[in-house]
Amino acid sequence: MRIGFLGAGKMAGAIMRGFIDSGVAEAKHIIASCPKQDHGLLEKITKLGVVTTHENGRVVKESNVVIVCTKPNVVRKVLTEVSSKVTRQNLIISVALGVTIKTMEKALPENTRVIRVMPNIPALVRMSASVYTLGNNVLDGDTDIVQKLLCSIGYCEEIHESLMDIATALSGSGPAYVFTVIQSLADGAVKMGMPRAQALRLAAQAVMGSAKLVIDSGEHPDSLKDDVCSPGGCTIYAMHSLERGGFRSSLIEAVEIATNRAKAIGES
Amino acid sequence: MAGRNTQKIEGKVGFLGAGKMASALAIGFISSGVVPANNILMSTASSEPEELKAKGVTHFVGNNVKVVEGSDIVIIAVKPHIVPLVVKEIAPHINIRKHIVVSIAAGYKLEYFEQAFACGTRVVRVMPNTPVLVSEGVSIVSLGSNCEAQVATQMKMLFSSVGVCEELPERLQDSVTGLAGSGPAYVFMMMDSLADGAVKMGVPRPLAIKLAAQTCLGSAKMLLETGKHPGQLKDEVCSPGGATICAVHKLEEAGFRSAIIDAVQASTLKARTLGE
């Protein structure tokens, strides 16, 4: 598979790294483009051994799968620019926030195979949570292609496009909420006298282990919480403090606000 | 649940105190068959004499000493501030081989009664909550140091006739007060508020109250019967993008969970200070 990236920023780099590390594509079969003024970004990914260019059209010509990783506000412009080079051999995958199937199909030639994906930053460690929606012109094997690519960088699921904004707010933005949780847990430990590096490592491991337990056990998270809270113990005291602080409500609201924002961006 | 208990208690059960709780317990014991009506001694000052008579109670006794002399199990069901007077009055008449003294008074520890009565007296502390009045109570039994295992069995037989009965160490009585003792008040507040909400949205009050109560009753029953985690049951009501999850968010925002945790804690701490 020859994979091309339009855009060479953080997400492109994360996904590229994931593909290479998992062996789903060799670095020399990956080509990425970005504007001349962002050549600093290209330097980073050149280290991976991928081919780089400033020509978007070249990326499309030399790839089967083209992953659109530009900033959302330039996606339409970039797609329009490369449209003449796009053929039925290409599978165009967008990971840009808020860019709909409709937008993509409108900017590209009729019958272009298009897939919309929302991955997240843990693609960098191949633990991404990705969702995808198929466009109207995909071929039978395209689901397999996108699943192979996304499974190489973590977990993936097909969703209805109407749920994309919610997925963006949840798994797309989610890492930011969790980074904040980890940092704050570490802050608490440091406040109580633990060295920072140790606090950070334990906080992150606690979060990672908890997430794995939810996924692997299939138990209800509140039930797992109960399992940790012995009567009169320190955990239940802490839980009460969190409840008083509106912890649950804050998170519900964060996802709601992010969803609405993703929606607004998509409509602008 | 009440009514299913067909084992019988040997001996006579006498009540000191004439209030609703005493009557409710007596009626519960009789209805379930655990104590025959003519084995029950009530005070002549009982608040529901007609109801008790209808249930077959014949022994209405004029003073506490006579109740004690005529009973094997003595249930102290007087108001808390009367307890010391009653204890002083009956102490000389307690027979350590014959009597089991059961106190349902809030805030009086087993130690208090063990010291007030003759050495070796079998004392039990039971905290029933108000829904024993409708045979859906929670009664927590704590045994004194002179009680043999059989006493626990007898107590559970008696108090299972008016709801759920569990034995717990005395040190957990205050915590259970916070939950099951005071709990009905919290639930009444919730039902009142549910009804208010419905009335605000156009439902007539009497219907709103009835539906609020049935909703609480049904939810409690689901929890008890399915054995599922309440969080799971909650999730099952919350369809994506639906009305319930909107409401749940409102409750979370308002600190609903935290308020209830605080309430149970406050009641527990207060019960502890009252007991000192």
GROMACS .gro file of N, CA and C in nm, chain A residues 53-156:
model
  312
   53THR      N    1   0.745   1.628   0.036
   53THR     CA    2   0.731   1.716  -0.079
   53THR      C    3   0.648   1.838  -0.039
   54HIS      N    4   0.656   1.944  -0.124
   54HIS     CA    5   0.569   2.057  -0.101
   54HIS      C    6   0.449   2.054  -0.196
   55GLU      N    7   0.443   1.947  -0.278
   55GLU     CA    8   0.338   1.940  -0.379
   55GLU      C    9   0.228   1.841  -0.341
   56ASN      N   10   0.109   1.895  -0.309
   56ASN     CA   11  -0.004   1.810  -0.273
   56ASN      C   12  -0.042   1.715  -0.386
   57GLY      N   13  -0.034   1.769  -0.508
   57GLY     CA   14  -0.073   1.688  -0.625
   57GLY      C   15   0.013   1.562  -0.637
   58ARG      N   16   0.142   1.575  -0.605
   58ARG     CA   17   0.234   1.462  -0.614
   58ARG      C   18   0.193   1.352  -0.515
   59VAL      N   19   0.154   1.393  -0.398
   59VAL     CA   20   0.109   1.297  -0.296
   59VAL      C   21  -0.006   1.212  -0.349
   60VAL      N   22  -0.101   1.281  -0.413
   60VAL     CA   23  -0.220   1.209  -0.465
   60VAL      C   24  -0.182   1.115  -0.578
   61LYS      N   25  -0.093   1.167  -0.666
   61LYS     CA   26  -0.053   1.085  -0.780
   61LYS      C   27   0.021   0.960  -0.737
   62GLU      N   28   0.105   0.973  -0.633
   62GLU     CA   29   0.192   0.860  -0.596
   62GLU      C   30   0.134   0.769  -0.488
   63SER      N   31   0.008   0.790  -0.449
   63SER     CA   32  -0.049   0.708  -0.340
   63SER      C   33  -0.181   0.642  -0.378
   64ASN      N   34  -0.208   0.527  -0.313
   64ASN     CA   35  -0.341   0.467  -0.325
   64ASN      C   36  -0.434   0.536  -0.224
   65VAL      N   37  -0.384   0.534  -0.100
   65VAL     CA   38  -0.463   0.593   0.008
   65VAL      C   39  -0.407   0.731   0.039
   66VAL      N   40  -0.492   0.830   0.039
   66VAL     CA   41  -0.450   0.967   0.071
   66VAL      C   42  -0.517   1.011   0.199
   67ILE      N   43  -0.434   1.046   0.297
   67ILE     CA   44  -0.490   1.088   0.426
   67ILE      C   45  -0.479   1.239   0.438
   68VAL      N   46  -0.593   1.304   0.451
   68VAL     CA   47  -0.597   1.450   0.458
   68VAL      C   48  -0.585   1.492   0.604
   69CYS      N   49  -0.468   1.548   0.638
   69CYS     CA   50  -0.439   1.585   0.777
   69CYS      C   51  -0.413   1.733   0.795
   70THR      N   52  -0.468   1.813   0.704
   70THR     CA   53  -0.443   1.956   0.719
   70THR      C   54  -0.531   2.013   0.828
   71LYS      N   55  -0.509   2.143   0.859
   71LYS     CA   56  -0.599   2.211   0.951
   71LYS      C   57  -0.737   2.214   0.885
   72PRO      N   58  -0.843   2.200   0.965
   72PRO     CA   59  -0.978   2.190   0.908
   72PRO      C   60  -1.012   2.303   0.811
   73ASN      N   61  -0.968   2.423   0.840
   73ASN     CA   62  -1.012   2.535   0.757
   73ASN      C   63  -0.947   2.539   0.618
   74VAL      N   64  -0.844   2.457   0.595
   74VAL     CA   65  -0.787   2.455   0.460
   74VAL      C   66  -0.820   2.328   0.383
   75VAL      N   67  -0.897   2.237   0.445
   75VAL     CA   68  -0.928   2.110   0.380
   75VAL      C   69  -0.995   2.129   0.244
   76ARG      N   70  -1.098   2.213   0.244
   76ARG     CA   71  -1.172   2.232   0.119
   76ARG      C   72  -1.080   2.283   0.009
   77LYS      N   73  -0.995   2.379   0.048
   77LYS     CA   74  -0.902   2.441  -0.049
   77LYS      C   75  -0.808   2.335  -0.105
   78VAL      N   76  -0.753   2.253  -0.015
   78VAL     CA   77  -0.657   2.151  -0.056
   78VAL      C   78  -0.723   2.046  -0.145
   79LEU      N   79  -0.843   2.004  -0.107
   79LEU     CA   80  -0.913   1.903  -0.187
   79LEU      C   81  -0.943   1.956  -0.326
   80THR      N   82  -0.988   2.079  -0.331
   80THR     CA   83  -1.018   2.141  -0.461
   80THR      C   84  -0.891   2.146  -0.545
   81GLU      N   85  -0.779   2.182  -0.479
   81GLU     CA   86  -0.651   2.192  -0.548
   81GLU      C   87  -0.608   2.059  -0.612
   82VAL      N   88  -0.627   1.948  -0.539
   82VAL     CA   89  -0.578   1.818  -0.589
   82VAL      C   90  -0.683   1.743  -0.670
   83SER      N   91  -0.804   1.800  -0.674
   83SER     CA   92  -0.917   1.729  -0.734
   83SER      C   93  -0.887   1.670  -0.873
   84SER      N   94  -0.818   1.748  -0.952
   84SER     CA   95  -0.793   1.703  -1.090
   84SER      C   96  -0.701   1.581  -1.095
   85LYS      N   97  -0.625   1.560  -0.988
   85LYS     CA   98  -0.533   1.445  -0.986
   85LYS      C   99  -0.599   1.320  -0.927
   86VAL      N  100  -0.717   1.336  -0.865
   86VAL     CA  101  -0.781   1.224  -0.796
   86VAL      C  102  -0.851   1.132  -0.895
   87THR      N  103  -0.825   1.001  -0.883
   87THR     CA  104  -0.892   0.903  -0.969
   87THR      C  105  -0.966   0.802  -0.884
   88ARG      N  106  -1.028   0.710  -0.951
   88ARG     CA  107  -1.102   0.605  -0.883
   88ARG      C  108  -1.008   0.509  -0.808
   89GLN      N  109  -0.876   0.519  -0.840
   89GLN     CA  110  -0.776   0.435  -0.769
   89GLN      C  111  -0.748   0.486  -0.628
   90ASN      N  112  -0.784   0.613  -0.605
   90ASN     CA  113  -0.754   0.671  -0.474
   90ASN      C  114  -0.865   0.646  -0.373
   91LEU      N  115  -0.823   0.623  -0.250
   91LEU     CA  116  -0.916   0.624  -0.137
   91LEU      C  117  -0.876   0.748  -0.055
   92ILE      N  118  -0.966   0.845  -0.047
   92ILE     CA  119  -0.934   0.969   0.024
   92ILE      C  120  -0.991   0.959   0.167
   93ILE      N  121  -0.900   0.970   0.262
   93ILE     CA  122  -0.941   0.960   0.403
   93ILE      C  123  -0.913   1.094   0.471
   94SER      N  124  -1.016   1.154   0.530
   94SER     CA  125  -0.994   1.280   0.601
   94SER      C  126  -0.999   1.256   0.752
   95VAL      N  127  -0.901   1.314   0.822
   95VAL     CA  128  -0.905   1.309   0.969
   95VAL      C  129  -0.930   1.448   1.026
   96ALA      N  130  -0.977   1.537   0.942
   96ALA     CA  131  -0.996   1.675   0.985
   96ALA      C  132  -1.126   1.694   1.061
   97LEU      N  133  -1.116   1.769   1.171
   97LEU     CA  134  -1.232   1.798   1.254
   97LEU      C  135  -1.340   1.869   1.174
   98GLY      N  136  -1.461   1.823   1.183
   98GLY     CA  137  -1.574   1.898   1.130
   98GLY      C  138  -1.593   1.895   0.979
   99VAL      N  139  -1.506   1.822   0.906
   99VAL     CA  140  -1.521   1.818   0.759
   99VAL      C  141  -1.608   1.698   0.722
  100THR      N  142  -1.725   1.728   0.667
  100THR     CA  143  -1.822   1.622   0.643
  100THR      C  144  -1.796   1.546   0.514
  101ILE      N  145  -1.858   1.429   0.504
  101ILE     CA  146  -1.853   1.350   0.381
  101ILE      C  147  -1.902   1.436   0.265
  102LYS      N  148  -2.009   1.508   0.290
  102LYS     CA  149  -2.070   1.592   0.187
  102LYS      C  150  -1.968   1.693   0.133
  103THR      N  151  -1.898   1.759   0.224
  103THR     CA  152  -1.798   1.858   0.185
  103THR      C  153  -1.689   1.794   0.099
  104MET      N  154  -1.643   1.679   0.145
  104MET     CA  155  -1.535   1.610   0.073
  104MET      C  156  -1.582   1.570  -0.067
  105GLU      N  157  -1.699   1.507  -0.073
  105GLU     CA  158  -1.747   1.457  -0.203
  105GLU      C  159  -1.775   1.572  -0.299
  106LYS      N  160  -1.815   1.685  -0.243
  106LYS     CA  161  -1.846   1.801  -0.328
  106LYS      C  162  -1.718   1.860  -0.390
  107ALA      N  163  -1.609   1.858  -0.310
  107ALA     CA  164  -1.484   1.919  -0.357
  107ALA      C  165  -1.408   1.829  -0.453
  108LEU      N  166  -1.443   1.701  -0.457
  108LEU     CA  167  -1.367   1.603  -0.536
  108LEU      C  168  -1.451   1.554  -0.655
  109PRO      N  169  -1.385   1.484  -0.750
  109PRO     CA  170  -1.460   1.434  -0.866
  109PRO      C  171  -1.573   1.340  -0.822
  110GLU      N  172  -1.677   1.335  -0.908
  110GLU     CA  173  -1.789   1.245  -0.880
  110GLU      C  174  -1.738   1.103  -0.861
  111ASN      N  175  -1.799   1.027  -0.773
  111ASN     CA  176  -1.764   0.886  -0.749
  111ASN      C  177  -1.631   0.867  -0.675
  112THR      N  178  -1.572   0.974  -0.622
  112THR     CA  179  -1.449   0.955  -0.543
  112THR      C  180  -1.481   0.876  -0.417
  113ARG      N  181  -1.393   0.780  -0.388
  113ARG     CA  182  -1.408   0.700  -0.265
  113ARG      C  183  -1.355   0.783  -0.148
  114VAL      N  184  -1.442   0.808  -0.053
  114VAL     CA  185  -1.409   0.898   0.057
  114VAL      C  186  -1.446   0.833   0.192
  115ILE      N  187  -1.360   0.850   0.291
  115ILE     CA  188  -1.394   0.803   0.427
  115ILE      C  189  -1.357   0.914   0.525
  116ARG      N  190  -1.445   0.937   0.620
  116ARG     CA  191  -1.419   1.039   0.723
  116ARG      C  192  -1.377   0.967   0.851
  117VAL      N  193  -1.264   1.010   0.908
  117VAL     CA  194  -1.212   0.943   1.029
  117VAL      C  195  -1.187   1.045   1.139
  118MET      N  196  -1.218   1.009   1.261
  118MET     CA  197  -1.174   1.089   1.375
  118MET      C  198  -1.085   0.999   1.462
  119PRO      N  199  -0.954   1.014   1.453
  119PRO     CA  200  -0.862   0.939   1.539
  119PRO      C  201  -0.834   1.023   1.663
  120ASN      N  202  -0.745   0.977   1.749
  120ASN     CA  203  -0.701   1.070   1.854
  120ASN      C  204  -0.551   1.056   1.879
  121ILE      N  205  -0.499   1.144   1.959
  121ILE     CA  206  -0.353   1.160   1.971
  121ILE      C  207  -0.279   1.036   2.020
  122PRO      N  208  -0.339   0.949   2.102
  122PRO     CA  209  -0.266   0.828   2.139
  122PRO      C  210  -0.232   0.737   2.021
  123ALA      N  211  -0.263   0.781   1.899
  123ALA     CA  212  -0.213   0.710   1.781
  123ALA      C  213  -0.061   0.705   1.790
  124LEU      N  214  -0.004   0.805   1.857
  124LEU     CA  215   0.140   0.813   1.876
  124LEU      C  216   0.196   0.690   1.946
  125VAL      N  217   0.114   0.628   2.032
  125VAL     CA  218   0.159   0.506   2.100
  125VAL      C  219   0.072   0.388   2.058
  126ARG      N  220   0.009   0.401   1.941
  126ARG     CA  221  -0.074   0.296   1.885
  126ARG      C  222  -0.188   0.253   1.978
  127MET      N  223  -0.241   0.351   2.052
  127MET     CA  224  -0.357   0.324   2.135
  127MET      C  225  -0.467   0.426   2.104
  128SER      N  226  -0.482   0.455   1.976
  128SER     CA  227  -0.582   0.553   1.935
  128SER      C  228  -0.722   0.496   1.952
  129ALA      N  229  -0.820   0.583   1.971
  129ALA     CA  230  -0.961   0.545   1.962
  129ALA      C  231  -1.011   0.617   1.837
  130SER      N  232  -1.034   0.542   1.731
  130SER     CA  233  -1.074   0.605   1.605
  130SER      C  234  -1.214   0.562   1.564
  131VAL      N  235  -1.287   0.656   1.507
  131VAL     CA  236  -1.417   0.622   1.448
  131VAL      C  237  -1.415   0.664   1.301
  132TYR      N  238  -1.490   0.593   1.219
  132TYR     CA  239  -1.493   0.629   1.077
  132TYR      C  240  -1.634   0.615   1.020
  133THR      N  241  -1.657   0.699   0.918
  133THR     CA  242  -1.785   0.693   0.845
  133THR      C  243  -1.751   0.678   0.698
  134LEU      N  244  -1.817   0.587   0.630
  134LEU     CA  245  -1.789   0.562   0.488
  134LEU      C  246  -1.866   0.660   0.401
  135GLY      N  247  -1.800   0.706   0.294
  135GLY     CA  248  -1.867   0.791   0.196
  135GLY      C  249  -1.959   0.708   0.108
  136ASN      N  250  -2.019   0.776   0.011
  136ASN     CA  251  -2.120   0.709  -0.071
  136ASN      C  252  -2.066   0.626  -0.186
  137ASN      N  253  -1.936   0.641  -0.215
  137ASN     CA  254  -1.882   0.575  -0.335
  137ASN      C  255  -1.775   0.472  -0.303
  138VAL      N  256  -1.770   0.426  -0.180
  138VAL     CA  257  -1.664   0.333  -0.143
  138VAL      C  258  -1.684   0.197  -0.208
  139LEU      N  259  -1.572   0.127  -0.228
  139LEU     CA  260  -1.575  -0.008  -0.282
  139LEU      C  261  -1.584  -0.108  -0.166
  140ASP      N  262  -1.616  -0.231  -0.199
  140ASP     CA  263  -1.631  -0.335  -0.096
  140ASP      C  264  -1.509  -0.351  -0.007
  141GLY      N  265  -1.390  -0.342  -0.064
  141GLY     CA  266  -1.269  -0.366   0.016
  141GLY      C  267  -1.226  -0.247   0.099
  142ASP      N  268  -1.291  -0.131   0.082
  142ASP     CA  269  -1.245  -0.010   0.150
  142ASP      C  270  -1.259  -0.017   0.301
  143THR      N  271  -1.364  -0.087   0.349
  143THR     CA  272  -1.379  -0.105   0.493
  143THR      C  273  -1.258  -0.179   0.548
  144ASP      N  274  -1.217  -0.283   0.477
  144ASP     CA  275  -1.100  -0.359   0.521
  144ASP      C  276  -0.976  -0.271   0.525
  145ILE      N  277  -0.959  -0.187   0.420
  145ILE     CA  278  -0.841  -0.101   0.416
  145ILE      C  279  -0.839  -0.007   0.535
  146VAL      N  280  -0.951   0.064   0.558
  146VAL     CA  281  -0.951   0.163   0.666
  146VAL      C  282  -0.936   0.093   0.801
  147GLN      N  283  -0.997  -0.023   0.816
  147GLN     CA  284  -0.982  -0.095   0.944
  147GLN      C  285  -0.838  -0.139   0.965
  148LYS      N  286  -0.774  -0.188   0.857
  148LYS     CA  287  -0.635  -0.231   0.870
  148LYS      C  288  -0.549  -0.112   0.913
  149LEU      N  289  -0.570   0.002   0.848
  149LEU     CA  290  -0.491   0.119   0.881
  149LEU      C  291  -0.517   0.164   1.025
  150LEU      N  292  -0.643   0.175   1.062
  150LEU     CA  293  -0.674   0.228   1.194
  150LEU      C  294  -0.643   0.129   1.306
  151CYS      N  295  -0.658   0.001   1.279
  151CYS     CA  296  -0.623  -0.099   1.382
  151CYS      C  297  -0.473  -0.098   1.409
  152SER      N  298  -0.396  -0.052   1.311
  152SER     CA  299  -0.251  -0.048   1.332
  152SER      C  300  -0.213   0.061   1.429
  153ILE      N  301  -0.304   0.154   1.452
  153ILE     CA  302  -0.274   0.261   1.548
  153ILE      C  303  -0.367   0.258   1.669
  154GLY      N  304  -0.444   0.150   1.685
  154GLY     CA  305  -0.528   0.139   1.805
  154GLY      C  306  -0.658   0.070   1.776
  155TYR      N  307  -0.764   0.124   1.834
  155TYR     CA  308  -0.897   0.067   1.826
  155TYR      C  309  -0.980   0.149   1.727
  156CYS      N  310  -1.064   0.082   1.646
  156CYS     CA  311  -1.151   0.160   1.560
  156CYS      C  312  -1.290   0.100   1.547
   0.00000   0.00000   0.00000
